[in-house]
mmCIF file of C-alpha atoms in Angstrom:
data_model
loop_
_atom_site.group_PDB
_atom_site.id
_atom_site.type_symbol
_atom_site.label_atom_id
_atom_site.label_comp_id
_atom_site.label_asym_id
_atom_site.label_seq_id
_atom_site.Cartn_x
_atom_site.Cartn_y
_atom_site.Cartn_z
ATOM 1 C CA UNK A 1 46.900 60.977 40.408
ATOM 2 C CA UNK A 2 50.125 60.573 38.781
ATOM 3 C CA UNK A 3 50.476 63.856 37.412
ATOM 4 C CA UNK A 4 49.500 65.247 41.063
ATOM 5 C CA UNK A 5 52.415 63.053 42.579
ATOM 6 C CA UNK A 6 54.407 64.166 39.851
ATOM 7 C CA UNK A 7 54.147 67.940 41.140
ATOM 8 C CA UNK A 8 54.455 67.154 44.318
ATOM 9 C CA UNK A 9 58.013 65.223 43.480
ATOM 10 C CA UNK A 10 59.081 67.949 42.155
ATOM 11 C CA UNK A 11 58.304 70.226 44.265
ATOM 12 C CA UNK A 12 59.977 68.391 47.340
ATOM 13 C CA UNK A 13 63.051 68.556 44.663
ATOM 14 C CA UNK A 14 63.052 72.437 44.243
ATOM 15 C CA UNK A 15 63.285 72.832 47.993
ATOM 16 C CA UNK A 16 65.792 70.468 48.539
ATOM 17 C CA UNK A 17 67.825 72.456 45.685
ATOM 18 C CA UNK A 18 67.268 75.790 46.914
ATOM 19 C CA UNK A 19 67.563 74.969 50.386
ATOM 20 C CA UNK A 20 71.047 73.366 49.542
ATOM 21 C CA UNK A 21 72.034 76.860 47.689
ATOM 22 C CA UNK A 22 71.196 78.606 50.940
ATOM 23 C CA UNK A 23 73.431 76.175 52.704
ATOM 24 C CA UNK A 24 76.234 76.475 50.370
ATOM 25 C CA UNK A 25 75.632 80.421 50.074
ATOM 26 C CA UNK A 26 76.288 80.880 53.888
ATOM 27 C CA UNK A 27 79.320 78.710 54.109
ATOM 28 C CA UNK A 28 81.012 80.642 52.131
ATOM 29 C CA UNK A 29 80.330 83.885 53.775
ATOM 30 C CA UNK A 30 81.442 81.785 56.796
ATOM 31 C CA UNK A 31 84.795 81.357 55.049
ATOM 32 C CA UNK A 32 85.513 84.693 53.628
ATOM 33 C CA UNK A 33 84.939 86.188 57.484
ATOM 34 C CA UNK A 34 87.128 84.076 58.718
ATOM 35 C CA UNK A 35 89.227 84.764 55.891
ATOM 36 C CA UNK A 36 89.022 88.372 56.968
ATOM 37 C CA UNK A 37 89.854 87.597 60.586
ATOM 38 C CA UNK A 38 93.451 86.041 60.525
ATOM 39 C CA UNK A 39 96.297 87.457 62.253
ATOM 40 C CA UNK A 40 99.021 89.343 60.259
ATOM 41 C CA UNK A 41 102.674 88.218 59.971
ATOM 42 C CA UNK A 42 104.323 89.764 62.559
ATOM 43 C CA UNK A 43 104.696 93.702 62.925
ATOM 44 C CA UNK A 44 108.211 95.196 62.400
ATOM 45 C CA UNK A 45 109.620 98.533 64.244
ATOM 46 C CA UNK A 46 108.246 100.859 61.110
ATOM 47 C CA UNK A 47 104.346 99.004 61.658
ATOM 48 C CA UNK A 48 104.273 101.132 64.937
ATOM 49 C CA UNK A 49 103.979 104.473 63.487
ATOM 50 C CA UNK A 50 100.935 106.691 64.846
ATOM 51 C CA UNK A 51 98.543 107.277 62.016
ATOM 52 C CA UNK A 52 95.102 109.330 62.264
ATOM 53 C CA UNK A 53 93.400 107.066 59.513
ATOM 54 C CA UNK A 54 90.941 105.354 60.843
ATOM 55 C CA UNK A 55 91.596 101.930 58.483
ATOM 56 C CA UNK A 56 94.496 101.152 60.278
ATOM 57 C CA UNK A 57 92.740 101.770 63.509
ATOM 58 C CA UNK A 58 92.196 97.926 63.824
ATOM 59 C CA UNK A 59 92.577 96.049 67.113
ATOM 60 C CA UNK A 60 93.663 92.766 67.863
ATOM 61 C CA UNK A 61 91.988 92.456 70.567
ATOM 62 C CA UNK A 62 94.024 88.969 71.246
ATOM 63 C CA UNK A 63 97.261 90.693 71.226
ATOM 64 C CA UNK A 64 95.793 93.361 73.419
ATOM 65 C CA UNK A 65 94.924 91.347 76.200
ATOM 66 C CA UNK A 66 98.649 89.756 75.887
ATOM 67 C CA UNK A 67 100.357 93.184 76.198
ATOM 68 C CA UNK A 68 98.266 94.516 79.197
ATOM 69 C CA UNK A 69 99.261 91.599 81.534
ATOM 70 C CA UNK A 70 103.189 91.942 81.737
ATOM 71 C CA UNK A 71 105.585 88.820 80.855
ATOM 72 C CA UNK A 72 108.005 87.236 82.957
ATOM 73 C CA UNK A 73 110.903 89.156 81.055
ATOM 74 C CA UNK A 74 109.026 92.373 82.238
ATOM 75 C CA UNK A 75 108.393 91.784 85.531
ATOM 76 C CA UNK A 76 111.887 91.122 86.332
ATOM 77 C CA UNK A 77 112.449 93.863 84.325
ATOM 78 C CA UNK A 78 110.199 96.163 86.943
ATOM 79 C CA UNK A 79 111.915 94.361 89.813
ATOM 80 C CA UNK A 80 115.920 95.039 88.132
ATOM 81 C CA UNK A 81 114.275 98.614 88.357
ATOM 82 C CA UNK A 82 114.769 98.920 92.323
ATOM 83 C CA UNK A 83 118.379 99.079 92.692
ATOM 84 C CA UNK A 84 120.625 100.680 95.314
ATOM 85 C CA UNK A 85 119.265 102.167 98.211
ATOM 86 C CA UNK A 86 115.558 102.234 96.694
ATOM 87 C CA UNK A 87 115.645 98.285 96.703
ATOM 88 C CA UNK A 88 116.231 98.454 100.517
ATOM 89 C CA UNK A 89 114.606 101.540 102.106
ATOM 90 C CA UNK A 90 111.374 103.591 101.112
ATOM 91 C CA UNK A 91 111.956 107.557 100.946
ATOM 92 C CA UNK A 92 112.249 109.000 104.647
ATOM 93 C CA UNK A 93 112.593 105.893 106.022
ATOM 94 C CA UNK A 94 113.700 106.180 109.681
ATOM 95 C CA UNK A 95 117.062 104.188 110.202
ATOM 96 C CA UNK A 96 118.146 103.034 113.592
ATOM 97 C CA UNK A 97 121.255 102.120 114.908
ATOM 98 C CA UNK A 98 121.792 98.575 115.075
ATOM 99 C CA UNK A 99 123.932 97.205 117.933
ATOM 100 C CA UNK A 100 124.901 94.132 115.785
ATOM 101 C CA UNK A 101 127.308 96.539 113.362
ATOM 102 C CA UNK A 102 130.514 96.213 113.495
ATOM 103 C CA UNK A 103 131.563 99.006 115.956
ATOM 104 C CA UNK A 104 128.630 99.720 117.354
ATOM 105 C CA UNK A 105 129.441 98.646 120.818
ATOM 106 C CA UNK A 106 131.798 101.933 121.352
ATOM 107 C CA UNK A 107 128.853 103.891 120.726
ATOM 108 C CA UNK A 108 127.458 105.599 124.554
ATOM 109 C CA UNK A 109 124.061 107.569 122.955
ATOM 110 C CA UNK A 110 122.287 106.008 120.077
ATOM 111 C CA UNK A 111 118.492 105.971 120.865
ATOM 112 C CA UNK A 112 118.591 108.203 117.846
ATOM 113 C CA UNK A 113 117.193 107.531 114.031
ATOM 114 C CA UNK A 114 118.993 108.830 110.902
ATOM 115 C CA UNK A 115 116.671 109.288 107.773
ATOM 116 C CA UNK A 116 116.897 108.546 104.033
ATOM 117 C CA UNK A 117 115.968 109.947 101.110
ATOM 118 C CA UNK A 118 115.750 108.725 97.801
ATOM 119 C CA UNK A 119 115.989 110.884 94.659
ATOM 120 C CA UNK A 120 113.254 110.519 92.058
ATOM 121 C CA UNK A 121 115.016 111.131 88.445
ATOM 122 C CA UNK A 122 118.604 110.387 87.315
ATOM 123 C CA UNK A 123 119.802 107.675 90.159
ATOM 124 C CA UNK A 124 123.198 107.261 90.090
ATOM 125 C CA UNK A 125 122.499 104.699 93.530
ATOM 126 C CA UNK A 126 124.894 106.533 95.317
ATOM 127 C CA UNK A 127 124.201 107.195 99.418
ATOM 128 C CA UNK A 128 125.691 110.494 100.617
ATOM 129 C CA UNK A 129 125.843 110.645 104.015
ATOM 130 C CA UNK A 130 125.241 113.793 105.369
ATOM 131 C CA UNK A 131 126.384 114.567 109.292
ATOM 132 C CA UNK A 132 125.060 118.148 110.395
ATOM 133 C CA UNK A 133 128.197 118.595 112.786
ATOM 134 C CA UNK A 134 127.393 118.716 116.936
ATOM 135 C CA UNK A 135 123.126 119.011 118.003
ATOM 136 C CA UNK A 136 123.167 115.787 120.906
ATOM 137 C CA UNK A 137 121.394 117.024 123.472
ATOM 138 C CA UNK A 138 123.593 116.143 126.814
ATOM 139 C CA UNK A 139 126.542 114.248 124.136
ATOM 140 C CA UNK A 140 129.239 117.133 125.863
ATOM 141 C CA UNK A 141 128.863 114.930 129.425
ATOM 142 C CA UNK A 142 129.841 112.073 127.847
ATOM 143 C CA UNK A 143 132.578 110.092 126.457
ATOM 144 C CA UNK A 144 133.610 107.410 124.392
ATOM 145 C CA UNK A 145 136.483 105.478 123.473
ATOM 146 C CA UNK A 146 138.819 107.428 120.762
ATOM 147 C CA UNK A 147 140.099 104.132 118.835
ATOM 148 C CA UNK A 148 139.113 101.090 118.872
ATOM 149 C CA UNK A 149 142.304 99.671 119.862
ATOM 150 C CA UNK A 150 142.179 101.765 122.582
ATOM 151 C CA UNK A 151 145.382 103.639 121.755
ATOM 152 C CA UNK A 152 145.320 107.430 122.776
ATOM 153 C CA UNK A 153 145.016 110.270 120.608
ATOM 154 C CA UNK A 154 147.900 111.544 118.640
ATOM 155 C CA UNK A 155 147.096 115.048 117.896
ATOM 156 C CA UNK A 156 144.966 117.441 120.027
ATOM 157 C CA UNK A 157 141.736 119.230 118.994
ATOM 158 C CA UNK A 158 138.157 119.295 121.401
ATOM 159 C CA UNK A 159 139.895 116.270 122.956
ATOM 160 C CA UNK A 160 143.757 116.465 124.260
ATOM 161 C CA UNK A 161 146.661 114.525 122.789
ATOM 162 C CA UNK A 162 147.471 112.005 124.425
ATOM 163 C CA UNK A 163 143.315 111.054 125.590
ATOM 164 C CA UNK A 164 141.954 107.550 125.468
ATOM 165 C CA UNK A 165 138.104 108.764 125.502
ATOM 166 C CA UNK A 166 136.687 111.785 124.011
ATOM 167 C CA UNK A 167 133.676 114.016 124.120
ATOM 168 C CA UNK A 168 130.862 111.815 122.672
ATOM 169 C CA UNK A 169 129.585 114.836 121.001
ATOM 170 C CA UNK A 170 130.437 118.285 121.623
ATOM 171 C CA UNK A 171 128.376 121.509 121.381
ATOM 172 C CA UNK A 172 130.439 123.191 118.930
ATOM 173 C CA UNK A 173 131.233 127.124 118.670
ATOM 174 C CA UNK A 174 128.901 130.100 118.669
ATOM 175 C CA UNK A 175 129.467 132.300 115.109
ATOM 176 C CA UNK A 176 130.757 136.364 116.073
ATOM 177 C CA UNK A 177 126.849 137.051 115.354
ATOM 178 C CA UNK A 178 125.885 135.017 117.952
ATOM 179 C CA UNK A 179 124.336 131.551 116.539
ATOM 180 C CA UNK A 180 125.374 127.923 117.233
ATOM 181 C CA UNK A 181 127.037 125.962 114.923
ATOM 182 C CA UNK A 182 124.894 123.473 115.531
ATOM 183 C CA UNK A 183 122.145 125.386 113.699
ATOM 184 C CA UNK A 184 124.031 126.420 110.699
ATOM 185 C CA UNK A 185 125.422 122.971 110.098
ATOM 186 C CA UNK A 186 121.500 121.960 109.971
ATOM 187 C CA UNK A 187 120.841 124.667 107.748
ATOM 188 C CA UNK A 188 123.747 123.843 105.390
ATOM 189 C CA UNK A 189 122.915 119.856 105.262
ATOM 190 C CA UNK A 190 119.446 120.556 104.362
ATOM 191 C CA UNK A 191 120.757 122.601 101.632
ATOM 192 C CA UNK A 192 123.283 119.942 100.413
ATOM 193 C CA UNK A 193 120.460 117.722 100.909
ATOM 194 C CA UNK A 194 118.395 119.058 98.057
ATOM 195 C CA UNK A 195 120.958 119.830 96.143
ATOM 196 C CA UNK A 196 122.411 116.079 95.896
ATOM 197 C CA UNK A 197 119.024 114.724 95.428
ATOM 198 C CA UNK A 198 118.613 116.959 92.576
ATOM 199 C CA UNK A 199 121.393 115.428 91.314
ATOM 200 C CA UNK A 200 120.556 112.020 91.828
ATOM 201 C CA UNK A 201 122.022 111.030 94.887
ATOM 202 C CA UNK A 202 120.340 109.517 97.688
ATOM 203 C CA UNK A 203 120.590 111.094 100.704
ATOM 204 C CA UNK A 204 120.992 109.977 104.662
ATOM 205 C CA UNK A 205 120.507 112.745 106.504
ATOM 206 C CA UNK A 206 122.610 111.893 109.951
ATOM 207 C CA UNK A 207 120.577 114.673 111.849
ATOM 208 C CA UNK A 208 117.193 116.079 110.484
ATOM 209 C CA UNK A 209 116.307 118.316 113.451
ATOM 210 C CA UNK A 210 117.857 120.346 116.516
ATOM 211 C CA UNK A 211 118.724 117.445 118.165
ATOM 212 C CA UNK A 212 119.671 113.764 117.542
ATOM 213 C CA UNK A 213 120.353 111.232 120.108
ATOM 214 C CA UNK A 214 123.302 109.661 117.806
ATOM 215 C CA UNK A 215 127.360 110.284 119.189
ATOM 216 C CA UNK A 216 129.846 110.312 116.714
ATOM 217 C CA UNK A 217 131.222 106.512 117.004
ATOM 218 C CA UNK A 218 126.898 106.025 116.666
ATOM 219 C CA UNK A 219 126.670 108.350 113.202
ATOM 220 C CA UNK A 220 129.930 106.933 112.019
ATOM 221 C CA UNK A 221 128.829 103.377 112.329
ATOM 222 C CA UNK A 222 125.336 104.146 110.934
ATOM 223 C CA UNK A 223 126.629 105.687 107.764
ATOM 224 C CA UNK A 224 129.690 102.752 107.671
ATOM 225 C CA UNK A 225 126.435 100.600 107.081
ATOM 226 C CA UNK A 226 124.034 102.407 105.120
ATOM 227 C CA UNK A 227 125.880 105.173 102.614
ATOM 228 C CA UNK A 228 128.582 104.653 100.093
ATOM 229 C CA UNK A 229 130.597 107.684 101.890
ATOM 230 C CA UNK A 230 130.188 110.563 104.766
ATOM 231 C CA UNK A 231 130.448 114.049 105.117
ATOM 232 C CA UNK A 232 130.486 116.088 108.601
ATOM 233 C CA UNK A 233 130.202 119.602 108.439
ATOM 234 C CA UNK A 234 131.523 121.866 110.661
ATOM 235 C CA UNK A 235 132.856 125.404 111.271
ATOM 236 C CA UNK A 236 136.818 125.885 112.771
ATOM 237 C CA UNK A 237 136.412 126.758 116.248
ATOM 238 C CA UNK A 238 139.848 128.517 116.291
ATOM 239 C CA UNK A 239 138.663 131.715 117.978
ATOM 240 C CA UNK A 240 140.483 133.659 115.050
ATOM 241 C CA UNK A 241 138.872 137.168 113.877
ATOM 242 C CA UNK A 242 138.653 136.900 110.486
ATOM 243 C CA UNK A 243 137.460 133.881 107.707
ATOM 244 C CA UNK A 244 139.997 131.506 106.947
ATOM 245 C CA UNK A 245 138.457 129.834 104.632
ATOM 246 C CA UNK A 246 137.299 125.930 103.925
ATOM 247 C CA UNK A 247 139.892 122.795 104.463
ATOM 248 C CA UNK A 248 139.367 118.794 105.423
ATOM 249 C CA UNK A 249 140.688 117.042 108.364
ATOM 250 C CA UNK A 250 143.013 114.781 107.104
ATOM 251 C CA UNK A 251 144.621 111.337 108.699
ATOM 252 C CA UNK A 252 147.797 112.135 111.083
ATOM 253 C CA UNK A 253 150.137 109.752 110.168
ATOM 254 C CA UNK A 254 150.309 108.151 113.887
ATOM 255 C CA UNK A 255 147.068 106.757 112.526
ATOM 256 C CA UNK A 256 147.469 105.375 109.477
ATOM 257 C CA UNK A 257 148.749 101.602 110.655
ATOM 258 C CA UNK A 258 145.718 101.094 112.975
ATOM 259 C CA UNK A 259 142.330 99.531 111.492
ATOM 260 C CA UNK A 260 140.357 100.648 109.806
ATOM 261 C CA UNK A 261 142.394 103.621 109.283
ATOM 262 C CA UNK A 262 144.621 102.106 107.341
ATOM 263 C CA UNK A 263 142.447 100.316 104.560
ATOM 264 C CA UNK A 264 140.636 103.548 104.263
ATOM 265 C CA UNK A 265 142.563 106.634 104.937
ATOM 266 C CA UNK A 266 143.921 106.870 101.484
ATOM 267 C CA UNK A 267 140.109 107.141 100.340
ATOM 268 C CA UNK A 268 139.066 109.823 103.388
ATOM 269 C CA UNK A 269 141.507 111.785 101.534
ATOM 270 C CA UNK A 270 140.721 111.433 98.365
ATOM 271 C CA UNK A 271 137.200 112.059 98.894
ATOM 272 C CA UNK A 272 138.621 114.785 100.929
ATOM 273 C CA UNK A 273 140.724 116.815 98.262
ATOM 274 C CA UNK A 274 138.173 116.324 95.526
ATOM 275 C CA UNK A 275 136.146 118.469 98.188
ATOM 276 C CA UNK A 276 137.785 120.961 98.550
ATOM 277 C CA UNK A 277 138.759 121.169 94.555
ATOM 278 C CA UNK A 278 134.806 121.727 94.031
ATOM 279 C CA UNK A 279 134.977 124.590 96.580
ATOM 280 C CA UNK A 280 137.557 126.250 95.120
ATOM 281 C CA UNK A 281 136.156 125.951 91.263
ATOM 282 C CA UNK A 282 132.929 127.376 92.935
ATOM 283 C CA UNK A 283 134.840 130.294 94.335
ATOM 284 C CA UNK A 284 135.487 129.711 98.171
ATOM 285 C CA UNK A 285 138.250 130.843 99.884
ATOM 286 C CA UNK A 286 140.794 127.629 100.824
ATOM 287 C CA UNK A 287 142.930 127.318 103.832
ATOM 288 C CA UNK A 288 146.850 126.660 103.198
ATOM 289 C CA UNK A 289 146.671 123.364 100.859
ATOM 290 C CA UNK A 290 142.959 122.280 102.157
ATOM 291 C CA UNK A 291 143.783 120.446 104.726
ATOM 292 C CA UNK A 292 144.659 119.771 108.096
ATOM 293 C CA UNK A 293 145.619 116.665 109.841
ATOM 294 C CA UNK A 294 143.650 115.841 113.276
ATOM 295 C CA UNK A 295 143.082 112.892 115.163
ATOM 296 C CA UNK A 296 139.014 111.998 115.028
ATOM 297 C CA UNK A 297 136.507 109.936 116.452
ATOM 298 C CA UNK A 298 134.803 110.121 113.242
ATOM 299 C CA UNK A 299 137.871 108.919 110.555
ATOM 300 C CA UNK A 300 139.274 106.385 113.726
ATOM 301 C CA UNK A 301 135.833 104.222 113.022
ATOM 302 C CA UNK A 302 135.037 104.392 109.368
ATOM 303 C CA UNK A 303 134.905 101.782 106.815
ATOM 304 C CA UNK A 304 133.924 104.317 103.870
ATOM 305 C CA UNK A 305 135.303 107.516 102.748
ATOM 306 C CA UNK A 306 134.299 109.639 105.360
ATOM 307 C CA UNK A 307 135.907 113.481 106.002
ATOM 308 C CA UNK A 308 134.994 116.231 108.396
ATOM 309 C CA UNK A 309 134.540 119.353 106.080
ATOM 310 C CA UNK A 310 135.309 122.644 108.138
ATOM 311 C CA UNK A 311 133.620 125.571 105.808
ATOM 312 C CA UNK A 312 135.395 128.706 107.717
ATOM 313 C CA UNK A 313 135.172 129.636 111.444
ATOM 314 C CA UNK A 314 133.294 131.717 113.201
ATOM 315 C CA UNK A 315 134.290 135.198 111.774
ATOM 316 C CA UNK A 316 132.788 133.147 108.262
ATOM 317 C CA UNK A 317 129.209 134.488 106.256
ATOM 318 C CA UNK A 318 126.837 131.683 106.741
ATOM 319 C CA UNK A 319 124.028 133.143 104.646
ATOM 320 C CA UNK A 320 121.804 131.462 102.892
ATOM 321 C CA UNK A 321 123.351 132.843 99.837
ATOM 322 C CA UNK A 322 126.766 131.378 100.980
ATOM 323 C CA UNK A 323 125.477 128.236 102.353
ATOM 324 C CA UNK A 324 124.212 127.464 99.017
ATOM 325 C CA UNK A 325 127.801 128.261 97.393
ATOM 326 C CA UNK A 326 129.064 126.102 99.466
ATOM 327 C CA UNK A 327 126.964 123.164 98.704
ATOM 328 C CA UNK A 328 127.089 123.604 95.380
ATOM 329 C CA UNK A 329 131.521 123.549 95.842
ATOM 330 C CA UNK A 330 130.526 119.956 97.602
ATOM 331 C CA UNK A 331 128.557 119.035 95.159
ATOM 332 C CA UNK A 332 130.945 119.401 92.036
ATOM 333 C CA UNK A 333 133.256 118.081 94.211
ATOM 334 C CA UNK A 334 131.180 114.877 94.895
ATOM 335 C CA UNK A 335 130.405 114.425 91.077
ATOM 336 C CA UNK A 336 134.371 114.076 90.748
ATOM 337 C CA UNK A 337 134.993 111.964 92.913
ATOM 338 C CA UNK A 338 132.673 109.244 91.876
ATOM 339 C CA UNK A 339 133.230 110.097 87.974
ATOM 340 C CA UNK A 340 129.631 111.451 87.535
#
C-alpha cells in the first residue's frame, strides 16, 4: 500500500514539474514576441528611402493609422492652401453687382453678372480684370453721371467736353471689314483669358458673351471690388485709313485732384506704360509715346489700376493670329508690372 502511494506521489510530482516547464516554456515565447514587437527609435529623413526588399517591408500598422487621419498642423495647412480669390469664389462663379459698393449707386444698367476664373497651377493670387470693351444691349440710350463729383468732362471723346453725363455704354466702331468691335474685343479677352490663366492669374471676365447688362460705372465698380486691377479693351474709333498702332488712355491732368483719381492715377499709368512696354517687346506697332490722355467714365470711378487699352483702329488686323500677339504683349506686360 505504501509503495502504491509512493508511485502515485510521485507521479502527481512529475506532472506538476512538467506542467510547470510548459508554463515557464510559453512565457518566454510570450516575452521574446513582444520583444520582437516594440517600436523603433524614431525614423530620420535617410529611413524613408524606397527599397524593393521585402525585410524592410514592415508596417506599423499604429503609425499608419496616425498618418492617414491628418493633424491639426495639416489641416490648417490644407485650409492656408485656399488663398486669394480661390478662398472666396469657386471657378466660374457668377458675380453680381452689389448695390452696397462704394459707387455703385451711379451705375443705370447692372442686372448683369461678371464671371471668375481661377487658374489651376502656379497661383500668383492675382485677379485680372478683363473688360471686353462696348456689348450692352440698349447701354447707347442711356446715361450716367461722368464723375462722381459731378464736375463735367474735361476732354472730349464718345462724350463732349464740357458733359456732366455720358453714354452708359456705347456700341463702339465697325472694323473696314465690316465687324463690330464689340465682337473682336470678346474674341481678344477670351484669348487674354487663357493666356493669363496659363500663367497663373485668376481671371474676371467683365463680359463672357455678346451681351452683358453691366454699364461702365457698373464694370468699374465690380472689378474695384473683386480684381487686384482692370483692363478694357478697345479699338480707336478715329475713322483714320490706316493702323496706328496700340496706346493707353491716360489721366488728363484736369482730373488728377478729384477722388479717386487722384490716389490712383499714378498707378492707372503705371499699369498703363508697363502695357504698352510688353506690346512693343512682342512686336506691335505703338502710337506716339503710348499714350493718350482722355477723360473716362471708367478711370473717373476706379479704386485699382485700371486702363483702357486701345489695340489699333479700325483699318487694324484682328486675326486670330494677331489677337494672340497682342495678348501675349499684355501679358509680358502684366508679369512686369506685378514683378512676376
Amino acid at each position: 500500500m505504501k509503495n502504491l502511494f509512493f508511485r502515485f506521489s510521485c507521479a502527481v510530482l512529475l506532472c506538476y514539474c512538467l506542467t510547470g516547464c510548459g508554463t515557464i516554456q510559453h512565457k518566454s515565447s510570450t516575452d521574446t514576441a513582444q520583444a520582437q514587437c516594440t517600436k523603433a527609435p524614431p525614423k530620420t529623413a535617410d529611413d524613408f528611402s524606397i527599397s524593393s526588399d521585402s525585410e524592410n517591408e514592415t508596417v506599423d500598422e499604429t503609425s499608419s493609422a496616425d498618418a492617414a487621419t491628418p493633424s491639426a498642423s495639416e489641416s490648417v495647412t490644407q485650409q492656408e492652401l485656399l488663398t486669394g480669390a480661390a478662398a472666396l469664389y469657386s471657378n466660374g462663379q457668377e458675380i453680381s453687382f452689389d448695390p452696397s459698393w462704394q459707387y455703385a449707386d451711379f451705375s443705370a444698367i447692372n442686372s448683369g453678372t461678371a464671371t471668375i476664373y481661377l487658374a489651376d497651377s502656379d497661383r500668383k493670387d492675382i485677379v485680372v480684370g478683363v473688360n471686353a470693351g462696348h456689348g450692352t444691349s440698349g447701354g447707347a440710350s442711356v446715361k450716367t453721371q461722368c464723375h462722381p463729383d459731378g464736375s463735367p468732362k474735361t476732354t472730349g471723346g464718345s462724350t463732349a467736353q464740357g458733359a456732366t453725363y455720358a453714354t452708359a455704354v456705347s456700341g463702339g466702331m465697325t472694323f473696314n471689314d465690316g465687324t463690330a468691335e464689340s465682337t473682336v474685343t470678346l474674341q481678344m479677352a477670351q484669348i487674354l483669358k487663357d493666356k493669363l490663366l496659363a500663367q497663373g492669374y485668376d481671371v474676371l471676365m467683365v463680359r463672357n458673351s455678346d451681351d452683358v447688362q453691366l454699364d461702365n460705372v457698373a464694370r468699374t465698380v465690380v472689378c474695384n471690388n473683386v480684381a487686384d486691377c482692370h483692363i478694357s479693351l478697345h479699338w480707336d474709333g478715329d475713322g483714320l485709313g490706316y493702323d496706328k498702332g496700340c496706346f493707353y488712355i491716360s489721366v488728363p491732368d484736369g482730373l488728377k485732384s478729384m477722388e479717386p483719381v487722384a490716389s490712383h492715377w499714378q498707378e492707372h499709368d503705371a499699369l498703363g506704360a508697363s502695357l504698352v512696354e510688353g506690346l512693343r517687346t512682342e512686336g506691335m506697332t505703338i502710337y506716339q509715346n503710348g499714350s493718350m490722355n482722355i477723360d473716362l467714365t471708367q478711370t473717373s470711378y476706379s479704386t485699382i489700376p485700371s486702363v483702357d487699352m486701345e489695340l489699333g483702329n479700325a483699318s487694324s488686323d484682328h486675326s486670330d493670329s494677331t489677337l494672340n500677339s497682342l495678348s501675349d504683349g499684355l501679358v509680358l506686360g502684366l508679369n512686369a508690372y506685378f514683378g512676376n
